[in-house]
Amino acid sequence: MAAEARSTTSEVARADERLRNSALTDDLSFLLARANALSLAAGNAALAQQGLRVRSYSVLALAVDDTRPSQRDLATFLRLDPSQVVALVDDLQGRGLVRREADPADRRTNVVVATAEGRALFAAAQRAARQAERALHDVITPEQRRTLGELLRLLAFPD
């Protein structure tokens, strides 16, 4: 089994090396998608110990932040289908990490609020996620990382 995994890893490395100079690597959308895929894989691996994935971590992070987002807010901000957000919140609520509360401004709307257990788990998850991010971004300097963050914010929030 270990030999098979090494063989697959080396095959992937050879394919990456062969294809790295293709015209596709000049396509910014491809580069963003590939960087995102690598980031998601690293994030999901880092968050597994807390029983989270990047999407559930994102929902928990926004609930911890005391912004009191509605499920619709979460779907819009995270660019997810509302049904995906319902499933994510259901899972987090089932684990006692968040709760739904009626929005005082509109009783027809529920907001998502972190519990004390959710805040504690988030703190551990955030440390793991940041460590994974640092390891993944180790190939760029701190200044390049700041610049990349600024550029990505411009793309992510063009308004």
Coordinates of C-alpha atoms in Angstrom, one line a residue:
M1 CA 0.0 0.0 0.0
A2 CA 2.8 2.5 0.9
A3 CA 4.6 1.7 -2.4
E4 CA 1.4 2.3 -4.3
A5 CA 1.0 5.7 -2.6
R6 CA 4.6 6.6 -3.5
S7 CA 4.0 5.6 -7.1
T8 CA 0.9 7.7 -7.3
T9 CA 2.7 10.7 -5.7
S10 CA 5.6 10.4 -8.1
E11 CA 3.2 10.1 -11.1
V12 CA 1.4 13.3 -10.0
A13 CA 4.7 15.1 -9.6
R14 CA 5.8 14.0 -13.1
A15 CA 2.5 15.2 -14.6
D16 CA 2.8 18.5 -12.7
E17 CA 6.3 19.0 -14.0
R18 CA 5.4 18.1 -17.6
L19 CA 2.3 20.4 -17.6
R20 CA 3.7 23.3 -15.6
N21 CA 4.8 25.2 -18.7
S22 CA 1.6 24.8 -20.6
A23 CA -0.3 27.8 -21.8
L24 CA -2.9 27.1 -19.1
T25 CA -0.5 28.3 -16.4
D26 CA -0.8 31.9 -17.9
D27 CA -4.6 31.8 -17.2
L28 CA -5.3 33.7 -14.0
S29 CA -8.6 31.9 -13.4
F30 CA -6.8 28.5 -13.6
L31 CA -4.1 29.7 -11.2
L32 CA -6.7 31.0 -8.7
A33 CA -8.6 27.7 -9.0
R34 CA -5.5 25.6 -8.5
A35 CA -4.3 27.7 -5.6
N36 CA -7.8 27.5 -4.1
A37 CA -7.8 23.7 -4.5
L38 CA -4.4 23.4 -2.7
S39 CA -5.6 25.8 0.0
L40 CA -8.8 23.9 0.6
A41 CA -7.0 20.5 0.8
A42 CA -4.5 21.9 3.3
G43 CA -7.3 23.6 5.3
N44 CA -9.5 20.6 5.4
A45 CA -6.6 18.4 6.5
A46 CA -5.7 20.9 9.3
L47 CA -9.3 21.2 10.5
A48 CA -10.0 17.5 10.5
Q49 CA -8.8 17.1 14.1
Q50 CA -11.6 19.5 15.2
G51 CA -14.2 17.7 13.0
L52 CA -14.5 20.7 10.7
R53 CA -13.9 21.4 7.0
V54 CA -13.2 24.8 5.4
R55 CA -16.9 25.5 4.8
S56 CA -18.1 24.6 8.3
Y57 CA -15.1 26.5 9.7
S58 CA -16.1 29.6 7.7
V59 CA -19.7 29.4 9.1
L60 CA -18.4 29.0 12.6
A61 CA -15.9 31.9 12.1
L62 CA -18.7 34.2 11.1
A63 CA -20.9 33.1 14.0
V64 CA -18.0 33.6 16.5
D65 CA -17.4 37.1 15.1
D66 CA -20.6 38.4 16.7
T67 CA -21.9 39.7 13.4
R68 CA -25.1 37.6 13.9
P69 CA -25.5 36.6 10.3
S70 CA -28.7 35.1 8.9
Q71 CA -28.5 31.9 6.9
R72 CA -29.2 34.1 3.8
D73 CA -26.3 36.4 4.8
L74 CA -24.0 33.3 5.1
A75 CA -25.1 31.9 1.7
T76 CA -24.5 35.3 0.0
F77 CA -21.2 36.1 1.7
L78 CA -19.7 32.5 1.3
R79 CA -21.2 32.2 -2.2
L80 CA -23.0 28.9 -1.3
D81 CA -26.4 27.6 -2.1
P82 CA -28.8 28.3 0.8
S83 CA -29.4 24.6 1.1
Q84 CA -25.7 24.0 1.7
V85 CA -25.7 26.6 4.5
V86 CA -28.8 25.0 6.1
A87 CA -26.9 21.7 6.2
L88 CA -23.7 23.3 7.5
V89 CA -25.6 25.1 10.3
D90 CA -27.6 22.0 11.1
D91 CA -24.4 20.1 11.6
L92 CA -22.8 22.8 13.7
Q93 CA -26.0 23.1 15.8
G94 CA -26.2 19.4 16.2
R95 CA -22.7 19.4 17.7
G96 CA -23.6 22.3 20.1
L97 CA -21.3 24.8 18.4
V98 CA -23.9 27.3 17.2
R99 CA -27.5 28.0 17.7
R100 CA -30.2 29.8 15.7
E101 CA -31.9 32.7 17.3
A102 CA -34.7 34.9 16.1
D103 CA -33.4 38.2 14.7
P104 CA -34.8 41.0 17.0
A105 CA -35.2 43.2 14.0
D106 CA -37.2 40.6 12.0
R107 CA -38.7 37.7 13.9
R108 CA -39.1 35.8 10.6
T109 CA -35.3 35.6 10.2
N110 CA -32.9 33.4 12.2
V111 CA -29.4 34.5 13.0
V112 CA -26.5 32.1 13.7
V113 CA -24.7 32.6 17.0
A114 CA -21.7 30.7 18.3
T115 CA -22.0 28.9 21.7
A116 CA -19.3 28.8 24.3
E117 CA -18.3 25.4 22.9
G118 CA -18.2 26.8 19.4
R119 CA -16.0 29.6 20.5
A120 CA -13.6 27.2 22.2
L121 CA -13.5 24.9 19.2
F122 CA -13.0 27.8 16.8
A123 CA -10.0 29.0 18.7
A124 CA -8.3 25.7 18.3
A125 CA -9.4 25.4 14.7
Q126 CA -8.2 28.9 13.9
R127 CA -4.7 28.0 15.2
A128 CA -4.6 24.9 13.0
A129 CA -5.9 26.7 10.0
R130 CA -3.4 29.5 10.3
Q131 CA -0.5 27.0 10.7
A132 CA -1.6 25.2 7.5
E133 CA -1.9 28.5 5.7
R134 CA 1.6 29.6 6.8
A135 CA 3.0 26.2 5.6
L136 CA 1.2 26.5 2.3
H137 CA 2.3 30.1 1.7
D138 CA 5.9 29.5 2.9
V139 CA 7.0 29.9 -0.8
I140 CA 6.2 33.6 -0.7
T141 CA 7.7 36.4 1.4
P142 CA 5.6 38.1 4.1
E143 CA 5.4 41.2 1.9
Q144 CA 4.2 39.1 -1.1
R145 CA 1.6 37.5 1.2
R146 CA 0.3 41.0 2.2
T147 CA 0.2 42.1 -1.4
L148 CA -1.6 38.8 -2.4
G149 CA -4.1 39.4 0.4
E150 CA -4.8 43.0 -0.9
L151 CA -5.2 41.8 -4.5
L152 CA -7.5 38.9 -3.5
R153 CA -9.7 41.3 -1.4
L154 CA -10.0 43.5 -4.5
L155 CA -11.1 40.6 -6.6
A156 CA -13.3 39.1 -3.9
F157 CA -15.1 42.4 -3.0
P158 CA -15.1 44.5 -6.2
D159 CA -17.8 46.8 -5.0

